[in-house]
């Protein structure tokens, strides 16, 4: 009798197990290919998207001012405010000035060739400039070399030279972009400056000390490269 009850109980348990609810969650299937959209797959490396609001700006060299002409008429005259200069590539550039400037073969190194010099001496105005108007070409970058004319000129720079700035024309006014200090200048080698600009008009603007003496204190401006 007991054996009959035990057998019946075993049969009933098997039926309940076979008919019970099945687990249908995807996590029980290790081969599931549907990812959880709320949690990114950390095994896949992320890629950053460039910020489109700050794109890289490429520049293109469009002119080089290298002073091929030597001792042109009007360079040494205070009364000639504008001169035409021939470059080494044969092109011509108009240079505006307010004082006497020098363009000749560099007397310290014949390999340098023709140069342009701003003179900070007694007869010069308190402010001396060389100005370039590139018309429709907006200058984005400029490379330029500075060098003092000679060791003797360098000695006089301490007495005569006050400041030099690279400026650009913005909203009907000249705005300083970068300055050149006396400590940066040398008579033995060039000092290069590379500046970012955003104007079609640029100039080198220098000031002398009020008590500057009559001795030459000439600063060479050379190898100008303009990019747009």
Coordinates of C-alpha atoms in Angstrom, one line a residue, residues 48-56:
X48 CA 36.1 61.2 -31.1
X49 CA 34.4 63.4 -33.6
X50 CA 36.4 66.6 -34.5
X51 CA 35.0 69.9 -33.3
X52 CA 33.5 71.4 -36.5
X53 CA 33.3 74.8 -34.9
X54 CA 37.2 75.2 -34.8
X55 CA 38.4 73.9 -38.2
X56 CA 42.1 73.9 -39.1

